[in-house]
Amino acid sequence: MINHDDALKAVASSLDRPSAARIYDYFIGGNTHYAIDRDFAEKVRARLPLIGEYCLTSRQFLGRAVRQCVHEGIRQFVDVGSGLPTAGNVHEVADDTSPRLDTRVLYIDNEPIALAHSTLLLADTADPERHHAIAADFLQEDDLWERVKASDIIDVREPIALVVNAVMHFVKDEQDPDRLLAFYRERLAPGSLLVLSQMTNENPVNDDERQALLDLLEYYETTTNPGFLRTMAEFERFFGGWPLLEPGLVYAPAWHPDEHTVFAGSPSESRVIGGVARKP
């Protein structure tokens, strides 16, 4: 954790270019973003009008997945690439699902700005005995896992829900995501759950949407997190052959939809895929 003063300094020094975490927060209706983020977001929205709904789809999937993990008996969550605390945080959903308040959540992000905001915002909503935010990089797997083990709130000998939500579209194939996820899968205890989602370029409805998705990647090259889209077949390998909870790897709105789910009537329009798998 960083202290309050350092967090404020990190926020103040982060405004020279758009932050993917703050852009996402803007699109899902949060309030932790600045003019530079809003201007970029509206540029993207002009080219891809439903981008806000795509981001909301990812956040809603996260909430439904966390609830299902709690129902499956999971009481520990490691949220990698957690971004900014915003609407529907993992610890809030978990506590709402398990009123005994017996769940523990470790938020991890490599962006100093995300950690800074987490430090400031978790102070208002979290239980410091059960909810922590730490700095670590998904791409630096050994260091990240050592920090998980040293966190004092996660017992890696027991089942964990490893959440990597709306992150994999920021990990390019040349960064070897297969090796990274194999590392994390190997270290999870039997019975753990792996929650994955990302944006997809599967079956664009027409040539204009296909080009718009390519333009989206070009836009994000100017942010703190360049992007990379995958088809379902390209994404499914990240589960390592573990059995998927029903209904499998699907467009996110088709994964246990509820009355709030956007695109519930037309899941393939969401541009987001996701699933949850259990370690045998």
XYZ file of N, CA and C in Angstrom:
840
model
N 0.844 -1.201 0.000
C 0.000 0.000 0.000
C 0.877 1.249 0.000
N 0.352 2.337 -0.573
C 1.032 3.618 -0.487
C 0.222 4.514 0.443
N 0.897 5.521 1.011
C 0.177 6.362 1.963
C -0.666 7.401 1.229
N -1.500 8.066 1.992
C -2.482 8.983 1.421
C -1.816 10.114 0.646
N -0.756 10.705 1.198
C -0.092 11.830 0.535
C 0.547 11.398 -0.768
N 1.200 10.237 -0.763
C 1.814 9.745 -1.995
C 0.745 9.431 -3.043
N -0.398 8.945 -2.593
C -1.497 8.663 -3.523
C -1.956 9.940 -4.208
N -2.108 11.003 -3.436
C -2.525 12.277 -4.022
C -1.503 12.787 -5.034
N -0.212 12.618 -4.731
C 0.832 13.059 -5.657
C 0.785 12.235 -6.944
N 0.544 10.928 -6.815
C 0.484 10.074 -7.999
C -0.676 10.460 -8.903
N -1.817 10.784 -8.289
C -2.961 11.230 -9.081
C -2.615 12.517 -9.828
N -2.013 13.464 -9.133
C -1.711 14.763 -9.735
C -0.709 14.652 -10.880
N 0.175 13.646 -10.827
C 1.226 13.527 -11.841
C 0.844 12.610 -12.992
N -0.417 12.177 -13.035
C -0.816 11.163 -14.023
C -1.647 11.733 -15.162
N -1.710 13.045 -15.270
C -2.684 13.643 -16.174
C -2.102 14.072 -17.518
N -0.933 13.524 -17.889
C -0.337 13.911 -19.155
C -0.861 13.107 -20.333
N -1.522 11.977 -20.076
C -2.134 11.193 -21.147
C -3.299 10.394 -20.565
N -4.197 9.945 -21.436
C -5.366 9.217 -20.916
C -4.955 7.934 -20.202
N -5.687 7.604 -19.164
C -5.498 6.357 -18.427
C -6.609 5.390 -18.804
N -6.236 4.182 -19.237
C -7.249 3.193 -19.607
C -8.184 2.899 -18.442
N -7.647 2.889 -17.235
C -8.483 2.611 -16.069
C -9.517 3.710 -15.863
N -9.112 4.972 -16.025
C -10.055 6.072 -15.833
C -11.039 6.166 -16.988
N -10.591 5.827 -18.208
C -11.506 5.801 -19.350
C -12.611 4.781 -19.103
N -12.230 3.611 -18.654
C -13.200 2.551 -18.330
C -14.172 3.046 -17.271
N -13.637 3.698 -16.242
C -14.477 4.238 -15.177
C -15.493 5.226 -15.741
N -15.060 6.070 -16.660
C -15.964 7.034 -17.285
C -17.069 6.320 -18.056
N -16.708 5.313 -18.820
C -17.683 4.620 -19.648
C -18.732 3.876 -18.818
N -18.368 3.417 -17.613
C -19.352 2.676 -16.818
C -20.070 3.559 -15.801
N -19.856 4.867 -15.899
C -20.607 5.780 -15.052
C -19.971 6.111 -13.732
N -18.662 5.861 -13.599
C -17.963 6.234 -12.376
C -17.653 7.721 -12.350
N -16.897 8.138 -11.339
C -16.578 9.568 -11.228
C -15.097 9.822 -10.990
N -14.251 8.824 -11.308
C -12.817 8.989 -11.114
C -12.135 9.107 -12.472
N -12.296 10.272 -13.093
C -11.712 10.518 -14.403
C -11.568 12.020 -14.590
N -10.786 12.386 -15.600
C -10.442 13.782 -15.809
C -10.714 14.162 -17.259
N -10.539 15.434 -17.580
C -10.875 15.917 -18.917
C -10.121 15.170 -20.004
N -8.851 14.862 -19.753
C -8.066 14.169 -20.766
C -8.638 12.773 -21.048
N -9.195 12.136 -20.021
C -9.812 10.817 -20.187
C -11.157 10.928 -20.888
N -11.953 11.928 -20.502
C -13.270 12.103 -21.110
C -13.161 12.473 -22.591
N -12.176 13.316 -22.915
C -11.998 13.697 -24.320
C -11.636 12.482 -25.171
N -10.744 11.654 -24.655
C -10.366 10.438 -25.376
C -11.566 9.507 -25.506
N -12.313 9.333 -24.417
C -13.459 8.431 -24.426
C -14.492 8.856 -25.463
N -14.742 10.144 -25.569
C -15.736 10.606 -26.533
C -15.230 10.472 -27.970
N -13.922 10.567 -28.167
C -13.350 10.290 -29.481
C -13.604 8.839 -29.869
N -13.401 7.932 -28.922
C -13.649 6.512 -29.178
C -15.138 6.274 -29.422
N -15.984 6.900 -28.611
C -17.425 6.695 -28.742
C -17.945 7.173 -30.111
N -17.326 8.213 -30.636
C -17.744 8.714 -31.942
C -17.498 7.676 -33.026
N -16.469 6.872 -32.851
C -16.150 5.842 -33.846
C -16.852 4.534 -33.540
N -17.044 4.227 -32.248
C -17.659 2.971 -31.815
C -18.748 3.326 -30.808
N -19.940 3.670 -31.262
C -20.963 4.266 -30.389
C -21.341 3.429 -29.175
N -21.191 2.117 -29.243
C -21.609 1.257 -28.130
C -20.472 0.931 -27.165
N -19.342 1.622 -27.261
C -18.199 1.279 -26.424
C -18.542 1.364 -24.932
N -19.375 2.327 -24.549
C -19.770 2.426 -23.144
C -20.537 1.208 -22.685
N -21.428 0.709 -23.545
C -22.194 -0.490 -23.214
C -21.291 -1.720 -23.166
N -20.246 -1.753 -24.012
C -19.297 -2.872 -23.946
C -18.585 -2.885 -22.586
N -18.157 -1.718 -22.153
C -17.476 -1.627 -20.854
C -18.419 -2.002 -19.718
N -19.663 -1.540 -19.799
C -20.641 -1.897 -18.773
C -20.887 -3.403 -18.769
N -20.882 -4.018 -19.941
C -21.025 -5.470 -20.037
C -19.922 -6.174 -19.254
N -18.687 -5.708 -19.391
C -17.561 -6.304 -18.662
C -17.752 -6.168 -17.162
N -18.208 -4.993 -16.738
C -18.372 -4.765 -15.291
C -19.517 -5.603 -14.741
N -20.583 -5.706 -15.486
C -21.708 -6.537 -15.033
C -21.315 -8.009 -14.971
N -20.552 -8.465 -15.954
C -20.070 -9.849 -15.925
C -19.248 -10.093 -14.667
N -18.389 -9.157 -14.320
C -17.582 -9.283 -13.112
C -18.468 -9.493 -11.893
N -19.499 -8.682 -11.748
C -20.380 -8.801 -10.591
C -21.073 -10.150 -10.534
N -21.588 -10.609 -11.670
C -22.281 -11.902 -11.684
C -21.314 -13.042 -11.426
N -20.086 -12.920 -11.940
C -19.090 -13.962 -11.721
C -18.683 -14.031 -10.254
N -18.501 -12.884 -9.629
C -18.142 -12.869 -8.207
C -19.249 -13.504 -7.372
N -20.487 -13.152 -7.658
C -21.602 -13.753 -6.914
C -21.597 -15.268 -7.072
N -21.374 -15.740 -8.309
C -21.373 -17.177 -8.535
C -20.197 -17.838 -7.815
N -19.051 -17.190 -7.798
C -17.903 -17.736 -7.075
C -18.223 -17.909 -5.588
N -18.883 -16.919 -5.001
C -19.267 -17.032 -3.589
C -20.235 -18.191 -3.410
N -21.216 -18.318 -4.309
C -22.157 -19.434 -4.222
C -21.448 -20.776 -4.369
N -20.326 -20.790 -5.090
C -19.552 -22.020 -5.280
C -18.624 -22.301 -4.103
N -18.653 -21.453 -3.083
C -17.870 -21.700 -1.874
C -16.568 -20.936 -1.773
N -16.256 -20.106 -2.755
C -15.012 -19.339 -2.728
C -15.132 -18.183 -1.736
N -14.076 -18.000 -0.935
C -14.055 -16.908 0.028
C -12.839 -16.006 -0.122
N -11.975 -16.303 -1.101
C -10.800 -15.480 -1.361
C -10.791 -15.047 -2.828
N -10.534 -13.785 -3.047
C -10.502 -13.232 -4.402
C -9.201 -12.467 -4.620
N -8.554 -12.752 -5.738
C -7.398 -11.981 -6.179
C -7.778 -11.366 -7.513
N -7.952 -10.058 -7.534
C -8.424 -9.321 -8.708
C -7.224 -8.649 -9.361
N -6.731 -9.253 -10.453
C -5.518 -8.779 -11.119
C -5.903 -7.814 -12.234
N -5.247 -6.657 -12.248
C -5.636 -5.627 -13.196
C -6.952 -5.016 -12.794
N -7.101 -4.794 -11.519
C -8.393 -4.385 -10.945
C -8.811 -2.988 -11.363
N -7.837 -2.152 -11.768
C -8.191 -0.798 -12.160
C -8.659 0.027 -10.977
N -9.606 0.907 -11.239
C -10.084 1.823 -10.209
C -11.249 1.230 -9.437
N -11.274 1.400 -8.128
C -12.494 1.066 -7.398
C -13.640 1.925 -7.935
N -14.702 1.285 -8.342
C -15.807 2.008 -8.964
C -17.076 1.219 -8.702
N -18.114 1.450 -9.475
C -19.391 0.774 -9.246
C -19.227 -0.735 -9.291
N -19.726 -1.425 -8.256
C -19.703 -2.879 -8.251
C -18.344 -3.482 -7.990
N -17.617 -2.979 -6.991
C -16.325 -3.540 -6.644
C -16.461 -4.982 -6.175
N -15.395 -5.759 -6.350
C -15.422 -7.176 -5.972
C -15.768 -7.335 -4.502
N -15.145 -6.540 -3.631
C -15.398 -6.730 -2.197
C -16.837 -6.368 -1.833
N -17.421 -5.399 -2.528
C -18.803 -5.028 -2.238
C -19.767 -6.119 -2.696
N -19.530 -6.669 -3.886
C -20.389 -7.753 -4.378
C -20.250 -8.985 -3.493
N -19.010 -9.314 -3.123
C -18.786 -10.492 -2.283
C -19.460 -10.343 -0.928
N -19.333 -9.170 -0.322
C -19.961 -8.954 0.988
C -21.481 -8.980 0.882
N -22.002 -8.453 -0.198
C -23.445 -8.475 -0.393
C -23.958 -9.900 -0.577
N -23.143 -10.750 -1.199
C -23.541 -12.136 -1.463
C -23.351 -13.011 -0.233
N -22.345 -12.692 0.576
C -22.083 -13.461 1.795
C -22.168 -12.520 2.988
N -23.360 -12.320 3.533
C -23.560 -11.335 4.604
C -22.754 -11.612 5.862
N -22.181 -12.820 5.986
C -21.336 -13.089 7.155
C -20.020 -12.328 7.093
N -19.762 -11.655 5.980
C -18.551 -10.845 5.797
C -17.301 -11.702 6.032
N -17.286 -12.862 5.390
C -16.172 -13.795 5.546
C -15.310 -13.903 4.295
N -15.484 -12.972 3.363
C -14.682 -12.999 2.143
C -13.518 -12.018 2.247
N -12.462 -12.331 1.505
C -11.268 -11.472 1.486
C -10.910 -11.165 0.037
N -10.486 -9.933 -0.201
C -10.217 -9.491 -1.566
C -8.884 -8.756 -1.610
N -8.046 -9.181 -2.565
C -6.783 -8.495 -2.822
C -6.843 -7.908 -4.225
N -6.800 -6.587 -4.313
C -6.789 -5.893 -5.591
C -5.338 -5.664 -6.023
N -5.068 -5.927 -7.305
C -3.708 -5.779 -7.824
C -3.753 -5.008 -9.138
N -2.896 -3.995 -9.251
C -2.769 -3.280 -10.511
C -1.343 -2.775 -10.632
N -0.879 -2.649 -11.874
C 0.487 -2.166 -12.092
C 0.542 -0.675 -12.381
N -0.614 -0.048 -12.585
C -0.622 1.391 -12.845
C -0.577 2.143 -11.520
N 0.438 2.978 -11.309
C 0.491 3.752 -10.066
C -0.783 4.545 -9.827
N -1.386 5.049 -10.920
C -2.594 5.849 -10.746
C -3.744 5.002 -10.215
N -3.833 3.749 -10.680
C -4.898 2.872 -10.196
C -4.697 2.555 -8.717
N -3.458 2.270 -8.335
C -3.176 1.990 -6.932
C -3.433 3.220 -6.072
N -3.075 4.383 -6.596
C -3.307 5.611 -5.841
C -4.792 5.824 -5.580
N -5.596 5.672 -6.622
C -7.038 5.830 -6.441
C -7.591 4.740 -5.510
N -7.068 3.525 -5.628
C -7.523 2.453 -4.750
C -7.247 2.808 -3.292
N -6.058 3.332 -3.037
C -5.697 3.709 -1.672
C -6.664 4.740 -1.115
N -7.031 5.705 -1.955
C -7.928 6.762 -1.508
C -9.366 6.265 -1.351
N -9.832 5.488 -2.324
C -11.243 5.128 -2.347
C -11.573 3.924 -1.457
N -10.654 2.978 -1.347
C -10.924 1.839 -0.468
C -11.011 2.267 0.992
N -10.338 3.363 1.311
C -10.395 3.866 2.685
C -11.824 4.181 3.098
N -12.680 4.489 2.120
C -14.057 4.861 2.426
C -15.019 3.680 2.404
N -14.665 2.580 1.708
C -15.650 1.519 1.472
C -15.218 0.146 1.960
N -13.967 -0.003 2.373
C -13.434 -1.345 2.597
C -13.128 -1.610 4.063
N -12.984 -2.887 4.376
C -12.541 -3.349 5.685
C -11.046 -3.633 5.582
N -10.198 -2.851 6.228
C -8.752 -3.027 6.066
C -8.242 -4.384 6.529
N -9.051 -5.087 7.312
C -8.654 -6.436 7.735
C -8.861 -7.459 6.628
N -9.716 -7.135 5.644
C -10.081 -8.128 4.625
C -9.859 -7.651 3.195
N -9.604 -6.373 3.000
C -9.507 -5.817 1.650
C -8.246 -4.973 1.523
N -7.381 -5.380 0.612
C -6.143 -4.646 0.384
C -5.990 -4.350 -1.107
N -5.207 -3.326 -1.422
C -4.796 -3.034 -2.794
C -3.274 -2.941 -2.811
N -2.650 -3.661 -3.736
C -1.196 -3.665 -3.815
C -0.765 -3.423 -5.263
N 0.489 -3.030 -5.431
C 1.060 -2.827 -6.753
C 1.796 -4.078 -7.196
N 1.460 -4.564 -8.372
C 2.190 -5.668 -8.995
C 1.768 -5.725 -10.453
N 2.598 -6.372 -11.269
C 2.389 -6.409 -12.710
C 2.052 -7.829 -13.130
N 0.902 -8.003 -13.776
C 0.486 -9.301 -14.301
C 1.574 -9.950 -15.144
N 2.371 -9.139 -15.831
C 3.420 -9.660 -16.708
C 4.667 -10.084 -15.945
N 4.751 -9.713 -14.677
C 5.878 -10.110 -13.812
C 5.355 -11.131 -12.805
N 5.127 -12.339 -13.285
C 4.343 -13.311 -12.536
C 4.981 -13.745 -11.224
N 6.294 -13.943 -11.207
C 6.934 -14.391 -9.962
C 6.793 -13.343 -8.871
N 7.065 -12.106 -9.221
C 6.951 -11.021 -8.244
C 5.511 -10.860 -7.781
N 4.565 -10.908 -8.723
C 3.164 -10.752 -8.340
C 2.750 -11.830 -7.353
N 3.104 -13.077 -7.630
C 2.642 -14.157 -6.750
C 3.309 -14.085 -5.376
N 4.559 -13.644 -5.344
C 5.209 -13.457 -4.049
C 4.483 -12.394 -3.233
N 4.005 -11.364 -3.904
C 3.268 -10.311 -3.195
C 1.907 -10.812 -2.718
N 1.277 -11.684 -3.506
C 0.030 -12.294 -3.057
C 0.276 -13.083 -1.779
N 1.319 -13.903 -1.777
C 1.620 -14.736 -0.605
C 1.974 -13.892 0.613
N 2.564 -12.721 0.375
C 2.979 -11.857 1.483
C 1.883 -10.896 1.928
N 0.701 -11.002 1.351
C -0.341 -9.990 1.581
C -1.013 -10.087 2.943
N -0.897 -11.218 3.612
C -1.507 -11.449 4.934
C -3.010 -11.697 4.880
N -3.664 -11.526 3.738
C -5.107 -11.790 3.713
C -5.475 -12.937 2.781
N -4.524 -13.396 1.960
C -4.786 -14.495 1.037
C -3.956 -15.712 1.447
N -4.614 -16.850 1.611
C -3.944 -18.117 1.898
C -3.907 -18.915 0.603
N -2.743 -18.966 -0.041
C -2.648 -19.610 -1.354
C -2.803 -21.121 -1.273
N -2.853 -21.677 -0.062
C -3.077 -23.124 0.084
C -4.553 -23.477 -0.050
N -5.412 -22.466 0.015
C -6.856 -22.673 -0.078
C -7.369 -22.157 -1.416
N -8.566 -22.608 -1.836
C -9.111 -22.154 -3.125
C -9.247 -20.636 -3.202
N -8.954 -20.123 -4.373
C -8.990 -18.690 -4.667
C -9.769 -18.491 -5.958
N -10.488 -17.403 -6.048
C -11.003 -16.959 -7.344
C -10.000 -15.960 -7.888
N -9.289 -16.361 -8.951
C -8.368 -15.456 -9.625
C -9.142 -14.741 -10.721
N -9.317 -13.453 -10.563
C -10.128 -12.646 -11.475
C -9.206 -11.854 -12.396
N -9.335 -12.071 -13.702
C -8.593 -11.304 -14.697
C -9.644 -10.792 -15.681
N -10.367 -9.781 -15.243
C -11.534 -9.291 -15.977
C -11.175 -8.066 -16.805
N -11.521 -8.102 -18.095
C -11.272 -6.974 -19.002
C -9.809 -6.561 -18.985
N -8.928 -7.552 -18.916
C -7.487 -7.314 -18.883
C -6.779 -7.922 -20.093
N -7.219 -9.107 -20.516
C -6.464 -9.826 -21.537
C -6.438 -9.100 -22.881
N -7.393 -8.195 -23.124
C -7.304 -7.426 -24.359
C -6.228 -6.341 -24.274
N -5.547 -6.237 -23.138
C -4.385 -5.368 -23.027
C -3.079 -6.157 -22.984
N -3.158 -7.470 -23.214
C -1.966 -8.322 -23.235
C -1.830 -8.906 -24.638
N -0.815 -8.493 -25.350
C -0.623 -8.953 -26.713
C 0.023 -10.334 -26.735
N -0.162 -11.058 -27.826
C 0.388 -12.408 -27.915
C 1.904 -12.413 -27.792
N 2.576 -11.362 -28.253
C 4.029 -11.328 -28.138
C 4.497 -11.188 -26.693
N 3.564 -10.880 -25.783
C 3.891 -10.836 -24.359
C 3.690 -12.197 -23.687
N 3.382 -13.206 -24.463
C 3.283 -14.599 -24.032
C 2.227 -14.817 -22.939
N 0.971 -14.473 -23.228
C -0.082 -14.691 -22.221
C -0.284 -16.163 -21.877
N 0.020 -17.066 -22.797
C -0.131 -18.497 -22.504
C 0.777 -18.908 -21.348
N 2.025 -18.466 -21.403
C 2.954 -18.785 -20.312
C 2.506 -18.150 -19.008
N 2.061 -16.921 -19.077
C 1.637 -16.227 -17.865
C 0.469 -16.940 -17.186
N -0.557 -17.255 -17.961
C -1.728 -17.881 -17.359
C -1.430 -19.304 -16.905
N -0.546 -20.010 -17.617
C -0.137 -21.337 -17.155
C 0.536 -21.236 -15.785
N 1.344 -20.206 -15.599
C 2.001 -19.982 -14.301
C 0.968 -19.795 -13.201
N -0.005 -18.922 -13.438
C -1.001 -18.654 -12.394
C -1.896 -19.869 -12.156
N -2.292 -20.551 -13.212
C -3.131 -21.735 -13.029
C -2.411 -22.784 -12.188
N -1.116 -22.946 -12.434
C -0.355 -23.959 -11.709
C -0.311 -23.675 -10.212
N -0.310 -22.414 -9.842
C -0.148 -22.053 -8.431
C -1.458 -21.979 -7.656
N -2.560 -22.027 -8.333
C -3.843 -22.023 -7.626
C -4.111 -23.389 -7.007
N -4.707 -23.376 -5.822
C -5.056 -24.622 -5.141
C -6.207 -25.309 -5.875
N -6.288 -26.640 -5.804
C -7.435 -27.345 -6.383
C -8.751 -26.773 -5.858
N -9.730 -26.679 -6.730
C -11.010 -26.086 -6.370
C -11.084 -24.604 -6.621
N -9.949 -23.983 -6.996
C -9.944 -22.559 -7.308
C -10.712 -22.305 -8.600
N -11.143 -21.064 -8.768
C -11.863 -20.654 -9.969
C -11.062 -19.574 -10.698
N -11.083 -19.646 -12.019
C -10.417 -18.672 -12.868
C -11.480 -17.916 -13.648
N -11.557 -16.605 -13.427
C -12.544 -15.739 -14.062
C -11.829 -14.910 -15.119
N -12.208 -15.096 -16.387
C -11.565 -14.387 -17.488
C -12.604 -13.747 -18.399
N -12.304 -12.555 -18.876
C -13.116 -11.927 -19.920
C -12.237 -10.988 -20.723
N -12.671 -10.695 -21.939
C -12.004 -9.677 -22.739
C -12.899 -9.274 -23.902
N -12.552 -8.169 -24.539
C -13.255 -7.783 -25.756
C -12.836 -8.697 -26.902
N -13.759 -8.913 -27.825
C -13.528 -9.825 -28.931
C -13.775 -9.133 -30.267
N -13.104 -9.658 -31.298
C -13.378 -9.236 -32.670
C -14.107 -10.343 -33.429
N -14.764 -11.221 -32.688
C -15.507 -12.335 -33.279
C -16.719 -11.823 -34.068
N -16.814 -12.230 -35.309
C -18.005 -12.003 -36.131
C -18.528 -10.566 -36.095
N -17.730 -9.593 -36.527
C -18.285 -8.225 -36.627
C -19.483 -8.219 -37.570
N -20.453 -7.366 -37.273
C -21.711 -7.414 -38.016
C -21.550 -6.939 -39.458
N -20.539 -6.104 -39.720
C -20.319 -5.630 -41.080
C -18.901 -5.082 -41.184
N -18.537 -4.651 -42.372
C -17.185 -4.149 -42.595
C -16.907 -2.884 -41.790
N -17.929 -2.076 -41.565
C -17.727 -0.858 -40.794
C -17.363 -1.177 -39.350
N -18.042 -2.165 -38.762
C -17.701 -2.530 -37.389
C -16.319 -3.170 -37.335
N -15.983 -3.974 -38.329
C -14.647 -4.577 -38.371
C -13.577 -3.476 -38.373
N -13.783 -2.453 -39.178
C -12.819 -1.357 -39.228
C -12.843 -0.542 -37.940
N -14.018 -0.373 -37.360
C -14.117 0.381 -36.106
C -13.330 -0.302 -34.995
N -13.360 -1.636 -34.948
C -12.597 -2.369 -33.931
C -11.097 -2.201 -34.165
N -10.677 -2.180 -35.423
C -9.271 -1.909 -35.721
C -8.891 -0.488 -35.316
N -9.791 0.449 -35.567
C -9.536 1.838 -35.165
C -9.422 1.949 -33.646
N -10.247 1.176 -32.932
C -10.202 1.188 -31.471
C -8.797 0.824 -30.981
N -8.216 -0.215 -31.564
C -6.871 -0.616 -31.165
C -5.862 0.486 -31.458
N -6.036 1.146 -32.596
C -5.122 2.236 -32.945
C -5.243 3.385 -31.940
N -6.467 3.716 -31.556
C -6.655 4.776 -30.564
C -5.940 4.442 -29.252
N -6.106 3.194 -28.807
C -5.566 2.816 -27.502
C -4.041 2.745 -27.489
N -3.414 2.750 -28.668
C -1.956 2.801 -28.695
C -1.438 4.089 -28.061
N -2.279 5.113 -27.968
C -1.857 6.400 -27.404
C -2.130 6.494 -25.902
N -2.675 5.435 -25.296
C -3.006 5.459 -23.874
C -1.965 4.693 -23.083
N -2.240 4.535 -21.791
C -1.353 3.773 -20.927
C -1.436 2.277 -21.206
N -2.421 1.812 -21.984
C -2.624 0.381 -22.214
C -3.045 0.095 -23.653
N -2.100 -0.169 -24.561
C -2.470 -0.603 -25.920
C -3.254 -1.910 -25.879
N -4.054 -2.175 -26.929
C -4.977 -3.298 -26.884
C -4.737 -4.369 -27.925
N -5.461 -5.502 -27.761
C -5.362 -6.662 -28.649
C -6.646 -7.466 -28.499
N -7.359 -7.694 -29.607
C -8.628 -8.418 -29.558
C -8.428 -9.873 -29.993
N -9.315 -10.771 -29.512
C -9.220 -12.195 -29.835
C -10.610 -12.768 -30.110
N -10.615 -13.846 -30.886
C -11.839 -14.614 -31.083
C -12.039 -15.556 -29.899
N -13.204 -16.190 -29.821
C -13.451 -17.154 -28.751
C -12.433 -18.289 -28.791
N -12.148 -18.810 -29.996
C -11.197 -19.914 -30.111
C -9.816 -19.500 -29.620
N -9.424 -18.271 -29.908
C -8.120 -17.786 -29.463
C -8.095 -17.547 -27.959
N -9.239 -17.232 -27.385
C -9.328 -16.908 -25.956
C -9.484 -18.149 -25.083
N -10.165 -19.171 -25.574
C -10.502 -20.326 -24.741
C -9.267 -21.030 -24.201
N -8.168 -20.958 -24.934
C -6.960 -21.660 -24.496
C -6.453 -21.164 -23.152
N -6.817 -19.940 -22.781
C -6.315 -19.371 -21.533
C -6.865 -20.090 -20.298
N -7.927 -20.855 -20.455
C -8.461 -21.627 -19.328
C -7.708 -22.939 -19.108
N -6.790 -23.264 -20.007
C -5.928 -24.426 -19.811
C -6.637 -25.759 -19.795
N -7.812 -25.835 -20.414
C -8.538 -27.094 -20.435
C -9.301 -27.402 -19.164
N -9.316 -26.475 -18.200
C -10.103 -26.698 -16.978
C -11.585 -26.745 -17.311
N -12.366 -27.518 -16.562
C -13.819 -27.543 -16.799
C -14.442 -26.173 -16.555
N -15.225 -25.735 -17.515
C -15.894 -24.445 -17.405
C -17.228 -24.597 -16.693
N -17.530 -23.672 -15.786
C -18.864 -23.641 -15.198
C -19.864 -23.328 -16.303
N -21.069 -23.838 -16.144
C -22.118 -23.526 -17.112
C -22.377 -22.013 -17.127
N -22.596 -21.436 -18.289
C -22.806 -22.051 -19.606
C -21.560 -22.130 -20.473
N -20.360 -22.124 -19.877
C -19.135 -22.220 -20.647
C -18.589 -20.863 -21.033
N -17.747 -20.840 -22.069
C -17.233 -19.590 -22.607
C -18.254 -19.046 -23.596
N -18.800 -17.887 -23.279
C -19.905 -17.325 -24.057
C -19.736 -15.813 -24.141
N -20.563 -15.181 -24.964
C -20.664 -13.723 -24.873
C -21.145 -13.383 -23.467
N -20.500 -12.412 -22.860
C -20.694 -12.148 -21.438
C -22.157 -11.975 -21.017
N -23.009 -11.315 -21.817
C -24.398 -11.172 -21.367
C -25.156 -12.494 -21.267
N -24.646 -13.554 -21.886
C -25.293 -14.861 -21.805
C -24.828 -15.655 -20.593
N -23.906 -15.091 -19.799
C -23.382 -15.786 -18.617
C -24.221 -15.379 -17.405
N -25.175 -16.231 -17.051
C -26.073 -15.992 -15.905
C -26.646 -14.575 -15.902
N -27.337 -14.181 -16.954
C -27.884 -12.822 -17.012
C -28.924 -12.586 -15.917
N -29.039 -11.333 -15.516
C -30.078 -10.952 -14.568
C -30.860 -9.793 -15.171
N -31.713 -9.174 -14.368
C -32.604 -8.147 -14.893
C -31.861 -6.871 -15.301
N -30.596 -6.737 -14.890
C -29.832 -5.537 -15.218
C -28.909 -5.728 -16.424
N -28.815 -6.927 -16.948
C -27.811 -7.244 -17.963
C -28.094 -6.538 -19.285
N -27.125 -5.719 -19.732
C -27.244 -5.103 -21.049
C -26.946 -6.153 -22.112
N -27.561 -6.018 -23.261
C -27.428 -6.963 -24.367
C -27.971 -8.353 -24.037
N -28.814 -8.463 -23.014
C -29.329 -9.786 -22.638
C -30.091 -10.435 -23.785
N -30.748 -9.625 -24.596
C -31.516 -10.177 -25.702
C -30.710 -10.430 -26.953
N -29.486 -9.902 -26.989
C -28.623 -10.083 -28.167
C -27.166 -10.105 -27.708
N -26.759 -11.150 -26.986
C -25.423 -11.193 -26.364
C -24.267 -10.963 -27.316
N -24.390 -11.439 -28.567
C -23.260 -11.323 -29.492
C -22.966 -9.886 -29.879
N -23.887 -8.974 -29.633
C -23.644 -7.568 -29.943
C -22.778 -6.878 -28.896
N -22.481 -7.583 -27.817
C -21.785 -6.966 -26.688
C -20.292 -6.798 -26.920
N -19.721 -7.575 -27.839
C -18.278 -7.550 -28.115
C -17.441 -7.990 -26.922
N -18.028 -8.657 -25.927
C -17.307 -9.109 -24.750
C -17.578 -10.596 -24.548
N -16.516 -11.375 -24.317
C -16.660 -12.802 -24.041
C -16.089 -13.092 -22.667
N -16.610 -14.145 -22.026
C -16.119 -14.464 -20.692
C -16.558 -15.843 -20.236
N -15.895 -16.304 -19.189
C -16.238 -17.591 -18.607
C -15.518 -17.772 -17.281
N -15.897 -18.845 -16.584
C -15.297 -19.186 -15.292
C -14.987 -20.672 -15.304
N -13.759 -21.024 -14.953
C -13.346 -22.433 -14.964
C -12.838 -22.826 -13.580
N -13.002 -24.113 -13.244
C -12.581 -24.630 -11.937
C -11.366 -25.541 -12.080
N -10.404 -25.352 -11.195
C -9.229 -26.220 -11.198
C -9.590 -27.582 -10.615
N -9.339 -28.664 -11.347
C -9.668 -30.004 -10.831
C -8.916 -30.338 -9.548
